[in-house]
PDB file of C-alpha atoms in Angstrom:
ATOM      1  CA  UNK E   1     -36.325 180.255 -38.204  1.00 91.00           C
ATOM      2  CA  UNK E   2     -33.558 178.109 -39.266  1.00 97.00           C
ATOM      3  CA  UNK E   3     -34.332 174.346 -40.028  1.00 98.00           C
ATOM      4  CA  UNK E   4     -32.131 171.859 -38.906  1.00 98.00           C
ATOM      5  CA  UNK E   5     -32.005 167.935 -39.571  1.00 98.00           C
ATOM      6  CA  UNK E   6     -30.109 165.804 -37.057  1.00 98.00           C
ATOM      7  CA  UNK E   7     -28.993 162.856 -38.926  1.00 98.00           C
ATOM      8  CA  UNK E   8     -29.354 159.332 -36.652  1.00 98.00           C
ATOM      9  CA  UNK E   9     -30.378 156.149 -37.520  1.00 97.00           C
ATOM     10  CA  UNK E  10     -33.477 153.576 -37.692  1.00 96.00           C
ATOM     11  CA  UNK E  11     -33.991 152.067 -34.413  1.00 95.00           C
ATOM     12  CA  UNK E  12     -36.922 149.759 -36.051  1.00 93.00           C
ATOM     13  CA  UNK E  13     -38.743 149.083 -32.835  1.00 93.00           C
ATOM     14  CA  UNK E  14     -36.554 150.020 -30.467  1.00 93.00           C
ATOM     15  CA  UNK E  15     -35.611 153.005 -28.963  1.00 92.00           C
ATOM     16  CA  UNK E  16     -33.152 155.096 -30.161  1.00 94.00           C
ATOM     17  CA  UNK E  17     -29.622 154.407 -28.110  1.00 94.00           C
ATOM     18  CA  UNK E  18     -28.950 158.251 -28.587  1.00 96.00           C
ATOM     19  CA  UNK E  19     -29.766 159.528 -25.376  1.00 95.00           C
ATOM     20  CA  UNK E  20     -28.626 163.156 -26.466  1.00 96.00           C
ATOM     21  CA  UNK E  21     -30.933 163.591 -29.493  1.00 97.00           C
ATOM     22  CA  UNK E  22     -34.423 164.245 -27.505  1.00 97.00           C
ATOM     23  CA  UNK E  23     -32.493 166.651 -25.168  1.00 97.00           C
ATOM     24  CA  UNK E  24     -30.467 168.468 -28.577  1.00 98.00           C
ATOM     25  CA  UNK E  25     -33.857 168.707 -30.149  1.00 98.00           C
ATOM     26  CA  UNK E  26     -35.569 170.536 -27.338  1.00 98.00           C
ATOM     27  CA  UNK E  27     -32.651 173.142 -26.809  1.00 98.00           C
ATOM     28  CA  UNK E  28     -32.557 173.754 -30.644  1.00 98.00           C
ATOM     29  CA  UNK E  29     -36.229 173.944 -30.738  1.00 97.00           C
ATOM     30  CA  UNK E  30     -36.472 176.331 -27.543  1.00 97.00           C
ATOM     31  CA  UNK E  31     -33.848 178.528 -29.093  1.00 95.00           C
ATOM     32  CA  UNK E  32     -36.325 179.573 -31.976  1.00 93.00           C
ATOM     33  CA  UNK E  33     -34.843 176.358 -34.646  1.00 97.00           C
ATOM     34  CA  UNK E  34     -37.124 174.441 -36.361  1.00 97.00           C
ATOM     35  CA  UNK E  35     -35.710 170.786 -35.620  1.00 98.00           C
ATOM     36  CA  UNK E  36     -36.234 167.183 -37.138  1.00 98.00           C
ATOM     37  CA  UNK E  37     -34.524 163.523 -36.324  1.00 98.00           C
ATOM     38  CA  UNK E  38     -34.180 161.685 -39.381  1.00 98.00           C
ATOM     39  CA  UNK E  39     -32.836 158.470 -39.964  1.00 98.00           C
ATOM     40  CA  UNK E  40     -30.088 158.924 -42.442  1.00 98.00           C
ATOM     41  CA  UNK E  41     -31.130 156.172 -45.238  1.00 97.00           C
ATOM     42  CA  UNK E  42     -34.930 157.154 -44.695  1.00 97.00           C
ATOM     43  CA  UNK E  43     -35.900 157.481 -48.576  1.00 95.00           C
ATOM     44  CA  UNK E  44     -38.917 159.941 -47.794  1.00 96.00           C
ATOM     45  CA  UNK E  45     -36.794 162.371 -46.081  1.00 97.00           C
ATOM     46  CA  UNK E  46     -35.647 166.125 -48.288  1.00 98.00           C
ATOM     47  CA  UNK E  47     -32.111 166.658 -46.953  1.00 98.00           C
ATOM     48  CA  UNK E  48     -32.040 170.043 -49.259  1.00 97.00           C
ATOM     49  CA  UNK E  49     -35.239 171.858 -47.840  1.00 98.00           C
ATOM     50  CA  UNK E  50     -33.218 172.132 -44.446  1.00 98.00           C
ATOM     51  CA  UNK E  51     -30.295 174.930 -43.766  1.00 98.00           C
ATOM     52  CA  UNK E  52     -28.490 172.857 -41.988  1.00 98.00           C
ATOM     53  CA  UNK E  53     -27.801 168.770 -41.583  1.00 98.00           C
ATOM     54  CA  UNK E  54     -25.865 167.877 -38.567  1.00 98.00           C
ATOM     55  CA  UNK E  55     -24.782 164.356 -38.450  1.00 98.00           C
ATOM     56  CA  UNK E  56     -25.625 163.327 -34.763  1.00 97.00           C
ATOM     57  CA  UNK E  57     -25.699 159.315 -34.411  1.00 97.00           C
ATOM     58  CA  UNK E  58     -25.867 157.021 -37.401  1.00 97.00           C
ATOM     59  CA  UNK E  59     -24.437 154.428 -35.543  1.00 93.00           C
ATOM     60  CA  UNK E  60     -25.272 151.945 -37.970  1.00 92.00           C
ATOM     61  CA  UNK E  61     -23.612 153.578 -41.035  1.00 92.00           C
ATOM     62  CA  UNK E  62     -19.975 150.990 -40.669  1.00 86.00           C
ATOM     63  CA  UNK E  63     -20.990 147.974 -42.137  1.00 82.00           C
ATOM     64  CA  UNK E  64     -22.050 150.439 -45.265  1.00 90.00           C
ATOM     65  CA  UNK E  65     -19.697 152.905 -45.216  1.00 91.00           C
ATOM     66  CA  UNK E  66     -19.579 153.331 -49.224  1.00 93.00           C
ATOM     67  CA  UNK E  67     -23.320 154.311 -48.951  1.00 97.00           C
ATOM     68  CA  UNK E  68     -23.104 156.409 -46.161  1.00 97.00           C
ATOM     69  CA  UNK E  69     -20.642 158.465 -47.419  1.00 97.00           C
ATOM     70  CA  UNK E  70     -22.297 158.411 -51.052  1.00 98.00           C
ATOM     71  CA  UNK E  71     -25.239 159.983 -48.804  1.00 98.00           C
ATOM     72  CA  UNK E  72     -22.967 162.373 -47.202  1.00 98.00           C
ATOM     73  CA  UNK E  73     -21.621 163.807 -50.513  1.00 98.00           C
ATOM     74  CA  UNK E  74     -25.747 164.113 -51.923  1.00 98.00           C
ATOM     75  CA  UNK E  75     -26.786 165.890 -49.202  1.00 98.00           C
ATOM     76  CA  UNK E  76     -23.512 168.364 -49.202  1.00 98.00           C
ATOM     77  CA  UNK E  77     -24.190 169.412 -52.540  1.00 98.00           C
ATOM     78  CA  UNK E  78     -28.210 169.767 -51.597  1.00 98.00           C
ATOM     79  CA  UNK E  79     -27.432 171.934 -48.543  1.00 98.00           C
ATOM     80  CA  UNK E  80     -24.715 172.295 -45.865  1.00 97.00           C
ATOM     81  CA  UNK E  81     -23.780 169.223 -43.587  1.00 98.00           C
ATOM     82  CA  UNK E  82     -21.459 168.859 -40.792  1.00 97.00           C
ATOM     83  CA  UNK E  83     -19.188 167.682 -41.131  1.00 97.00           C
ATOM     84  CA  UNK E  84     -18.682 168.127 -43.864  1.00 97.00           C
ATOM     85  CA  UNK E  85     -18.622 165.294 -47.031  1.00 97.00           C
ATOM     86  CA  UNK E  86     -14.860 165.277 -47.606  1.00 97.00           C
ATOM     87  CA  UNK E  87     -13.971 165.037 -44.355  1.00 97.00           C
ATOM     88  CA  UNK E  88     -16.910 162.156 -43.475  1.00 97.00           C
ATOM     89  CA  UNK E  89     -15.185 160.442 -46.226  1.00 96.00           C
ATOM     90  CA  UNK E  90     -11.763 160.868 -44.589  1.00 97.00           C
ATOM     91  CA  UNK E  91     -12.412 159.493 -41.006  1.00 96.00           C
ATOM     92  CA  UNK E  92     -14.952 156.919 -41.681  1.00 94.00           C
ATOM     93  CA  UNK E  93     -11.826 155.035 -42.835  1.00 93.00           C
ATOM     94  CA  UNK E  94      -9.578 154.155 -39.990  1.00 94.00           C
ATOM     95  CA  UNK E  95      -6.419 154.579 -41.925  1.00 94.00           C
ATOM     96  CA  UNK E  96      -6.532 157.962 -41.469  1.00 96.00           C
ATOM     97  CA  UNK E  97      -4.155 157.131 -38.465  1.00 96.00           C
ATOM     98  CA  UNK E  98      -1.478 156.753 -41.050  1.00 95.00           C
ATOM     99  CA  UNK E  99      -1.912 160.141 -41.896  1.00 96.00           C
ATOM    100  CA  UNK E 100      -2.320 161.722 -38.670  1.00 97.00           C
ATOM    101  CA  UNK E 101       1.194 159.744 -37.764  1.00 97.00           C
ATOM    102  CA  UNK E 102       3.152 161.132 -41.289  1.00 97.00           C
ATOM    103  CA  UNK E 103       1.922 164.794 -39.892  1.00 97.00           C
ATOM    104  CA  UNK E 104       3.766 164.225 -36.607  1.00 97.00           C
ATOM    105  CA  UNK E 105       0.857 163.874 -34.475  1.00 98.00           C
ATOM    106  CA  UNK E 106       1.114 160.722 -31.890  1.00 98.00           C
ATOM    107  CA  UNK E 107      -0.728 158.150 -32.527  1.00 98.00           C
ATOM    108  CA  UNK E 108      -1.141 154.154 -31.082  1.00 96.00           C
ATOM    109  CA  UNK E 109       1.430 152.141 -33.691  1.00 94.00           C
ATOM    110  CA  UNK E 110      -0.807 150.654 -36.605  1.00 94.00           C
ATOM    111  CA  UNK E 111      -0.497 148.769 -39.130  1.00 93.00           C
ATOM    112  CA  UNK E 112      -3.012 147.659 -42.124  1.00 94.00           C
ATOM    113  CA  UNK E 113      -3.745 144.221 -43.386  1.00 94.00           C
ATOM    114  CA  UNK E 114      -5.833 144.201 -46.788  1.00 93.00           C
ATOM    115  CA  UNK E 115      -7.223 140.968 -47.951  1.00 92.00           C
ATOM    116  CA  UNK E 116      -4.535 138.918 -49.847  1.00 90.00           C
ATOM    117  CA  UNK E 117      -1.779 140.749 -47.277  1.00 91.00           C
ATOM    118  CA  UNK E 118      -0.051 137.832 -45.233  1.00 85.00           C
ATOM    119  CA  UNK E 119      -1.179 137.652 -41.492  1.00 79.00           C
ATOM    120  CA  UNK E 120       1.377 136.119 -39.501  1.00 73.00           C
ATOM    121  CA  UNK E 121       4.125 138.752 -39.680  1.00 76.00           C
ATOM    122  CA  UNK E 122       2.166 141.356 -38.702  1.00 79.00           C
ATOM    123  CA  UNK E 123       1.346 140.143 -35.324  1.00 90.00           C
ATOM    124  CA  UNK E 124       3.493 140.482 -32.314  1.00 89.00           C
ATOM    125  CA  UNK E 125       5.007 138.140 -30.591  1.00 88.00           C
ATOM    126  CA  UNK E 126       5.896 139.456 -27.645  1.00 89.00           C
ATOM    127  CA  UNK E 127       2.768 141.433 -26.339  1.00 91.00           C
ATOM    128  CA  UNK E 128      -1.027 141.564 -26.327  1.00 93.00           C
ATOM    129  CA  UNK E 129      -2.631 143.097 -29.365  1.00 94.00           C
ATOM    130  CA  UNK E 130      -5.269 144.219 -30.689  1.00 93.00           C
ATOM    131  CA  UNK E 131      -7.096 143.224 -34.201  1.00 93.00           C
ATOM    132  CA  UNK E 132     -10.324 145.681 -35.110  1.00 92.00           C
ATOM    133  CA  UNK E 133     -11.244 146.636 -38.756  1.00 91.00           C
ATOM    134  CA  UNK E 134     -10.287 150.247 -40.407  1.00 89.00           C
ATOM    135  CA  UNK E 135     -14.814 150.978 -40.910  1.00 82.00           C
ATOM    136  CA  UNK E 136     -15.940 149.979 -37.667  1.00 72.00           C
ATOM    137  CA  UNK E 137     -17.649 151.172 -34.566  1.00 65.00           C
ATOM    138  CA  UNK E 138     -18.436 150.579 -31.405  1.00 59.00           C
ATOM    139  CA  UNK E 139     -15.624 147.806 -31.051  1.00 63.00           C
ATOM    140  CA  UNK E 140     -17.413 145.869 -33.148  1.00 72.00           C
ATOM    141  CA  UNK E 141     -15.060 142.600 -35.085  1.00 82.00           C
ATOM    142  CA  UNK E 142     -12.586 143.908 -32.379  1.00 88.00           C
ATOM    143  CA  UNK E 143     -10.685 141.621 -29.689  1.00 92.00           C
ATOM    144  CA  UNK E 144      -7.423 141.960 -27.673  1.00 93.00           C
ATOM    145  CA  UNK E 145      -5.201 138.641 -28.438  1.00 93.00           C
ATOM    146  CA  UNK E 146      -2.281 137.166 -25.938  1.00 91.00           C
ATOM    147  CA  UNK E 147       1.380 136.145 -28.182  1.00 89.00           C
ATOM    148  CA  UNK E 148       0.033 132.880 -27.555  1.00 89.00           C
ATOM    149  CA  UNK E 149      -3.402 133.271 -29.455  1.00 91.00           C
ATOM    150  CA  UNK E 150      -2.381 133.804 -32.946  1.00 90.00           C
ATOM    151  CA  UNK E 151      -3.806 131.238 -34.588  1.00 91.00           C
ATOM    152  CA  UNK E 152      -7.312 132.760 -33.519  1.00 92.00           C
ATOM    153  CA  UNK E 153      -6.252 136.009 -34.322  1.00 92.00           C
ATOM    154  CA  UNK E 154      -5.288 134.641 -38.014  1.00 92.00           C
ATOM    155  CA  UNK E 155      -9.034 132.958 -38.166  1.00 91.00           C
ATOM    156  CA  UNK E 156      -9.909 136.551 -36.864  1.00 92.00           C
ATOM    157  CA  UNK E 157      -8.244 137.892 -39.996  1.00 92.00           C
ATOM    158  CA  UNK E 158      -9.401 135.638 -42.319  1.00 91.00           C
ATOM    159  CA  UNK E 159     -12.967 135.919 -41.427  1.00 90.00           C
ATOM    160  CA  UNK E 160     -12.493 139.984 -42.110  1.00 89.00           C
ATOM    161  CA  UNK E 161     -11.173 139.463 -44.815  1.00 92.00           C
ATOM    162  CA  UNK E 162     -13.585 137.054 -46.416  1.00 90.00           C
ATOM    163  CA  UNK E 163     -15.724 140.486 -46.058  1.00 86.00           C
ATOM    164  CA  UNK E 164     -13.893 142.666 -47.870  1.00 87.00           C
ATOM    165  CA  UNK E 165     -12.389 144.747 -44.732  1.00 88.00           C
ATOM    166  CA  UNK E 166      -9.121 145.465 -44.302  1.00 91.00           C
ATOM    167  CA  UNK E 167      -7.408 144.451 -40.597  1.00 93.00           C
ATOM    168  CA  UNK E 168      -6.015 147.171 -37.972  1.00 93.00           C
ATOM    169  CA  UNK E 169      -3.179 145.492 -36.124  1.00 95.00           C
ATOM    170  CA  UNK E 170      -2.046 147.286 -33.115  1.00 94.00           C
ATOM    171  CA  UNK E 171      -0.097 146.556 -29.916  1.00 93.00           C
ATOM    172  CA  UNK E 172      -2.392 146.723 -26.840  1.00 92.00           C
ATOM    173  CA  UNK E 173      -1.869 149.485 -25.071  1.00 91.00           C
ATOM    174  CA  UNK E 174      -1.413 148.811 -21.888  1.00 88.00           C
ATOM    175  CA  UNK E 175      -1.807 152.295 -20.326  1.00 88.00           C
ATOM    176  CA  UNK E 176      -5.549 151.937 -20.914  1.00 90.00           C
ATOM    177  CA  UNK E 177      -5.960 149.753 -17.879  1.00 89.00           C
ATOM    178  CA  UNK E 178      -4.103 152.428 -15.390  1.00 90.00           C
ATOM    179  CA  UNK E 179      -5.408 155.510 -17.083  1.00 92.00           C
ATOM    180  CA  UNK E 180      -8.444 154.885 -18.994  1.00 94.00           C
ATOM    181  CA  UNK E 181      -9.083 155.897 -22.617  1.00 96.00           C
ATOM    182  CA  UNK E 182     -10.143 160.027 -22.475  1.00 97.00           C
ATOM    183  CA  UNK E 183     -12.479 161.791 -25.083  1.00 97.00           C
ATOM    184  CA  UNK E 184     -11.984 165.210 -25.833  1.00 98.00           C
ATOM    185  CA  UNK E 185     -14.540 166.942 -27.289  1.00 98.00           C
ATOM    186  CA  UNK E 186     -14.923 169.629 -29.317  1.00 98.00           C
ATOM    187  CA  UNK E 187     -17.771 172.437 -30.744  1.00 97.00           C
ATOM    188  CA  UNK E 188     -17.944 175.170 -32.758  1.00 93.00           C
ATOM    189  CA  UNK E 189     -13.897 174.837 -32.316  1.00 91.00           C
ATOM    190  CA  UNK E 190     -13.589 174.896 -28.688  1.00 95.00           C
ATOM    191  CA  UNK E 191     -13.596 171.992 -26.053  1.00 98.00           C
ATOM    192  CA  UNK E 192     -16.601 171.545 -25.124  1.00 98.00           C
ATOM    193  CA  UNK E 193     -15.949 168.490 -22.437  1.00 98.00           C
ATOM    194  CA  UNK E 194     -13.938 165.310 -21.611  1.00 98.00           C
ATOM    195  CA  UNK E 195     -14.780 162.153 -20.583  1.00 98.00           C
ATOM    196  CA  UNK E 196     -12.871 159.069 -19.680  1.00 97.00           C
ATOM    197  CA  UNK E 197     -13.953 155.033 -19.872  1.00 94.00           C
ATOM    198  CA  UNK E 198     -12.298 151.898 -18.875  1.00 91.00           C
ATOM    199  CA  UNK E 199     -10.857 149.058 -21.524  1.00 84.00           C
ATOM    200  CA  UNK E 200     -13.329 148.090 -23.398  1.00 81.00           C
ATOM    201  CA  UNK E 201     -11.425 145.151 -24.906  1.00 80.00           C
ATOM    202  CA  UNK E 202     -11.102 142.352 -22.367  1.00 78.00           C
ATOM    203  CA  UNK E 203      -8.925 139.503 -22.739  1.00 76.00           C
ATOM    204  CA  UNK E 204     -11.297 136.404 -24.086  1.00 73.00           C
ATOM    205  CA  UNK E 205     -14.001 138.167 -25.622  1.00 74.00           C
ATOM    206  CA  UNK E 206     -14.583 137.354 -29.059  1.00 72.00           C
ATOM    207  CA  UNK E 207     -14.656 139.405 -31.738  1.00 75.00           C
ATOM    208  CA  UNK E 208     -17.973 139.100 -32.757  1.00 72.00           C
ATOM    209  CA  UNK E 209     -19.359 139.468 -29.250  1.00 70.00           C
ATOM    210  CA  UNK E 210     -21.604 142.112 -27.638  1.00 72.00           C
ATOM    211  CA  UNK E 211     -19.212 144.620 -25.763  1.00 70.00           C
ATOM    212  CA  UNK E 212     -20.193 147.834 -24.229  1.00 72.00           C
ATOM    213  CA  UNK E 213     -19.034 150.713 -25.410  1.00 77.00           C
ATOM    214  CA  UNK E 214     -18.222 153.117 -22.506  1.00 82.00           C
ATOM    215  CA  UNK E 215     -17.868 151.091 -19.666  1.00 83.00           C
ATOM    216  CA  UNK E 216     -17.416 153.284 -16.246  1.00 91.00           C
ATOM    217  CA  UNK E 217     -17.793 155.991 -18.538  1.00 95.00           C
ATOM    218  CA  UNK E 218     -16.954 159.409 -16.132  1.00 97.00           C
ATOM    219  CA  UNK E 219     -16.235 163.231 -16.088  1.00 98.00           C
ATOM    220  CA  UNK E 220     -12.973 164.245 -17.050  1.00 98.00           C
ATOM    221  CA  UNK E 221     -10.830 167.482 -17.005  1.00 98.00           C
ATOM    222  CA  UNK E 222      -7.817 167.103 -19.330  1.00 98.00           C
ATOM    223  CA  UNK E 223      -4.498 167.772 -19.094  1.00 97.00           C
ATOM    224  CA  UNK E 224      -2.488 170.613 -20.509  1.00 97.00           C
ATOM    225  CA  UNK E 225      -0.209 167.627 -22.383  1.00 97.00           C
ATOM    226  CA  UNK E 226      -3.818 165.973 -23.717  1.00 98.00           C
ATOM    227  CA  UNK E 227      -5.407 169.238 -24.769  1.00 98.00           C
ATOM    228  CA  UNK E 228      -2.007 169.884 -26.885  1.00 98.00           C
ATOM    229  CA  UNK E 229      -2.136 166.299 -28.888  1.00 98.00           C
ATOM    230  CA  UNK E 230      -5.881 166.841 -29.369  1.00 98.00           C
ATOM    231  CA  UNK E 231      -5.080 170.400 -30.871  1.00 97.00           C
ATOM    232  CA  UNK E 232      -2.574 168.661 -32.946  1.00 97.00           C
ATOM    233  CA  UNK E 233      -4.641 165.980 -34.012  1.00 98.00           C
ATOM    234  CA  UNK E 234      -7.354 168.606 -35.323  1.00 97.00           C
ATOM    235  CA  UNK E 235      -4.807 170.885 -37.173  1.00 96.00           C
ATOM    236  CA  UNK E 236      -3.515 167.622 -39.528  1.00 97.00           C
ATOM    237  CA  UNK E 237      -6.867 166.918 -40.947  1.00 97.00           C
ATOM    238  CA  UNK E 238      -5.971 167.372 -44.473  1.00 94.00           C
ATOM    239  CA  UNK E 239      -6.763 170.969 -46.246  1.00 88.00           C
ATOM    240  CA  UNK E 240      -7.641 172.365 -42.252  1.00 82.00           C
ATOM    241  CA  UNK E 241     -11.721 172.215 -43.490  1.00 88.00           C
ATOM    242  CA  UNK E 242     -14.014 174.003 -40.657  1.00 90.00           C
ATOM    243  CA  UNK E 243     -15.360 171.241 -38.374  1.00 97.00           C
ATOM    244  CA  UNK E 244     -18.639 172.003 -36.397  1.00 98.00           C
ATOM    245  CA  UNK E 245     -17.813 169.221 -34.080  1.00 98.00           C
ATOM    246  CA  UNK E 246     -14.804 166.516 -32.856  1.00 98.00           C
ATOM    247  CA  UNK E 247     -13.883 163.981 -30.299  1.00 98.00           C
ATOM    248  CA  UNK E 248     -10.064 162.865 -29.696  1.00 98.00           C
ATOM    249  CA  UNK E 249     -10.163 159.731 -27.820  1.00 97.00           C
ATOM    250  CA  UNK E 250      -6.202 159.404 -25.926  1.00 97.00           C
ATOM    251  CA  UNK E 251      -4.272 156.856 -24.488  1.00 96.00           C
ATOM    252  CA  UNK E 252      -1.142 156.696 -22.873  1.00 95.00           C
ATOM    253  CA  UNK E 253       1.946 155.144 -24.552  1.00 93.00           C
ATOM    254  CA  UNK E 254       4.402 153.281 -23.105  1.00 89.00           C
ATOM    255  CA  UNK E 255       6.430 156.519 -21.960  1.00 91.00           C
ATOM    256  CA  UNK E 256       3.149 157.640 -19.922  1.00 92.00           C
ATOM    257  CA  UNK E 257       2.220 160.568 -22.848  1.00 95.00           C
ATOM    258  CA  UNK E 258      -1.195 160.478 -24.905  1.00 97.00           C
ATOM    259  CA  UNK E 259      -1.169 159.176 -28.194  1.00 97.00           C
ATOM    260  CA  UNK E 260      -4.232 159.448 -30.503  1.00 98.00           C
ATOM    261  CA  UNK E 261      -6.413 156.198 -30.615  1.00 95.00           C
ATOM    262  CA  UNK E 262      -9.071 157.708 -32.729  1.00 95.00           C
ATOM    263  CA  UNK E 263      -9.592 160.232 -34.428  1.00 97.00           C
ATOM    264  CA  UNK E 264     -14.387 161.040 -34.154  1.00 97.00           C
ATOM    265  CA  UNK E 265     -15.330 163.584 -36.743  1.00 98.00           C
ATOM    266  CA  UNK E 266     -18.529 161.887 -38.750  1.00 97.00           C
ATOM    267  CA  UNK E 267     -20.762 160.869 -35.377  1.00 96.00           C
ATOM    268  CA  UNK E 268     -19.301 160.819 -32.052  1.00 96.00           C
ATOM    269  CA  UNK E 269     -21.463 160.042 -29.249  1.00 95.00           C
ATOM    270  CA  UNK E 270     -21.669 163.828 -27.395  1.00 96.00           C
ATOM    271  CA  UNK E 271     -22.529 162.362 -24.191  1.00 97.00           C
ATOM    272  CA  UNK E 272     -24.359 165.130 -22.790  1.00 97.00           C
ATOM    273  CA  UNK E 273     -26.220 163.187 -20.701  1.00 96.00           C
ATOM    274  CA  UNK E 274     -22.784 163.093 -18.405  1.00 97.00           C
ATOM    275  CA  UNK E 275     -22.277 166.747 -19.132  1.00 98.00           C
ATOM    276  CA  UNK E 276     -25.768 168.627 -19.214  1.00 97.00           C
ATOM    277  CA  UNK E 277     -24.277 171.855 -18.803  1.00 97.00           C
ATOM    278  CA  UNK E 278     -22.813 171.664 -22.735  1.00 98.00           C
ATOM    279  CA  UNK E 279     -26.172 171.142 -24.022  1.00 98.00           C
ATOM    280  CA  UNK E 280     -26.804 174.876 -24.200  1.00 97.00           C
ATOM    281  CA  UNK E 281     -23.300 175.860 -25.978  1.00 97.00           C
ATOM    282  CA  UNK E 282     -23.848 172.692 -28.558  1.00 98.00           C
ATOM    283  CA  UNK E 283     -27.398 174.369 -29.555  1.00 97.00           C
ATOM    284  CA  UNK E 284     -26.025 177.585 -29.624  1.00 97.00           C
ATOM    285  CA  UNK E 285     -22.792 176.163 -31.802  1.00 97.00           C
ATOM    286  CA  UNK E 286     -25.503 174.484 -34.190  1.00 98.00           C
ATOM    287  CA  UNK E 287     -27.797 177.357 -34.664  1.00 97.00           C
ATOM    288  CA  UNK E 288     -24.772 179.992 -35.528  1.00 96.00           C
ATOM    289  CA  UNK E 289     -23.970 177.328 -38.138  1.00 96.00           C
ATOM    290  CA  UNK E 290     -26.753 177.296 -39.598  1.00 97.00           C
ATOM    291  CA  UNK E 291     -27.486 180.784 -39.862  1.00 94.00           C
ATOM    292  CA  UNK E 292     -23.940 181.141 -41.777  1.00 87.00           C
TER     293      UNK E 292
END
């Protein structure tokens, strides 16, 4: 019977915003697994006596990201995790875009502002833009800023930066609004499903307010020239390590192709709730894993 820990976090006395995890644990459990939820940080909890730790929604891992990937790399060497620890500490840093971009693969224009760097050249003046921080989730100390707001963008910075994080500039992609943003999803290295929201970044909102996350959040069925970046994407994370699970989130560019706006490998939301049908082949993925 293999036993498997789904990493999520502490809701404290609310429920759990993971709508997947009861339904994962009941297929994994049906299918002869011996199952668990466990916060990530909980201190009582022996990653090691499990086969196999699958990082499922720790959605409160980005403010301490050091930590959380400290705890990634103890429980690698006490058993196997997926993803695994190198690559968590990879893509929990959002400057992995850079890298994705020097290996050819597509990717919405970036650049990086570390505290000390100067603000004002790096913001455009003639187009709407977006300022988000490289650990982050969830859009959270994101906003969309008009050529005309760039003196709250700079406070925007500042305030960041007073935190330690280091700035994501990035023109706003204006294809989001006709097309959507689409998630491609992938297990046990094959797609598993796709998705697509609406802009979640609205002109006006502040960067410290509540936004939600998937708005209009619907089925998808990608495209032959989406499926192809997404592949891409995949095959430049550095030394090609096996990954149990992905999402590719796409936008399209000003010439009307996908480019990579992020890049999910440590704990995408599966959203099998939209696609119950995947729930079997995600259990299925998980189980062969652990039985490796």
């Amino acid at each position: 019977m293999p036993r498997i820990a789904l990493a999520t976090y502490d809701p404290g006395t609310e429920p759990n915003k993971d709508q997947d995890l009861p339904v994962l644990l009941r297929a994994l459990t049906d299918a002869g697994a011996e199952a668990v939820a466990r916060p990530w940080d909980d201190q009582e909890t022996e990653w090691g006596a499990h086969d196999l730790v699958v990082i499922r929604s720790t959605w409160d891992y980005s403010w301490r990201a050091d930590e959380f990937v400290s705890w990634a790399e103890r429980v690698g060497k006490a058993t196997r995790i997926a993803n695994p620890a190198e690559v968590v500490r990879w893509n929990t840093d959002k400057r992995y875009l850079g890298d994705l971009a020097a290996a050819g693969v597509p990717v919405v224009p970036t650049r990086y502002l570390a505290p000390g760097d100067p603000a004002g050249p790096a913001l455009p003046a003639d187009r709407d833009f977006v300022v988000k921080p490289t650990f982050g989730a969830g859009a959270r100390f994101a906003a969309r800023y008009t050529p005309g707001e760039h003196e709250t963008a700079v406070r925007h910075l500042a305030r960041m930066h007073e935190e330690g994080l280091t700035a994501m500039v990035q023109p706003y992609v204006s294809g989001i609004d006709v097309s959507g943003e689409r998630a491609l999803q992938f297990f046990g290295g094959r797609l598993l499903h796709a998705s697509r929201k609406r802009a979640v970044l609205t002109p006006g909102t502040a960067y410290d307010a509540d936004k939600v996350a998937h708005p209009e959040l619907a089925r998808w069925v990608p495209t032959s020239g989406e499926l192809a970046v997404a592949e891409r994407a995949l095959a430049a994370v550095p030394e090609a390590p096996e990954l149990l699970y992905a999402r590719v989130d796409l936008v399209d560019g000003e010439d009307g192709r996908p480019r990579v706006m992020e890049l999910e490998l440590v704990e995408p939301n599966l959203f099998l709730f939209l696609h119950p049908g995947s729930v079997a082949a995600v259990a299925e993925a998980i189980l062969t894993e652990a039985r490796r």
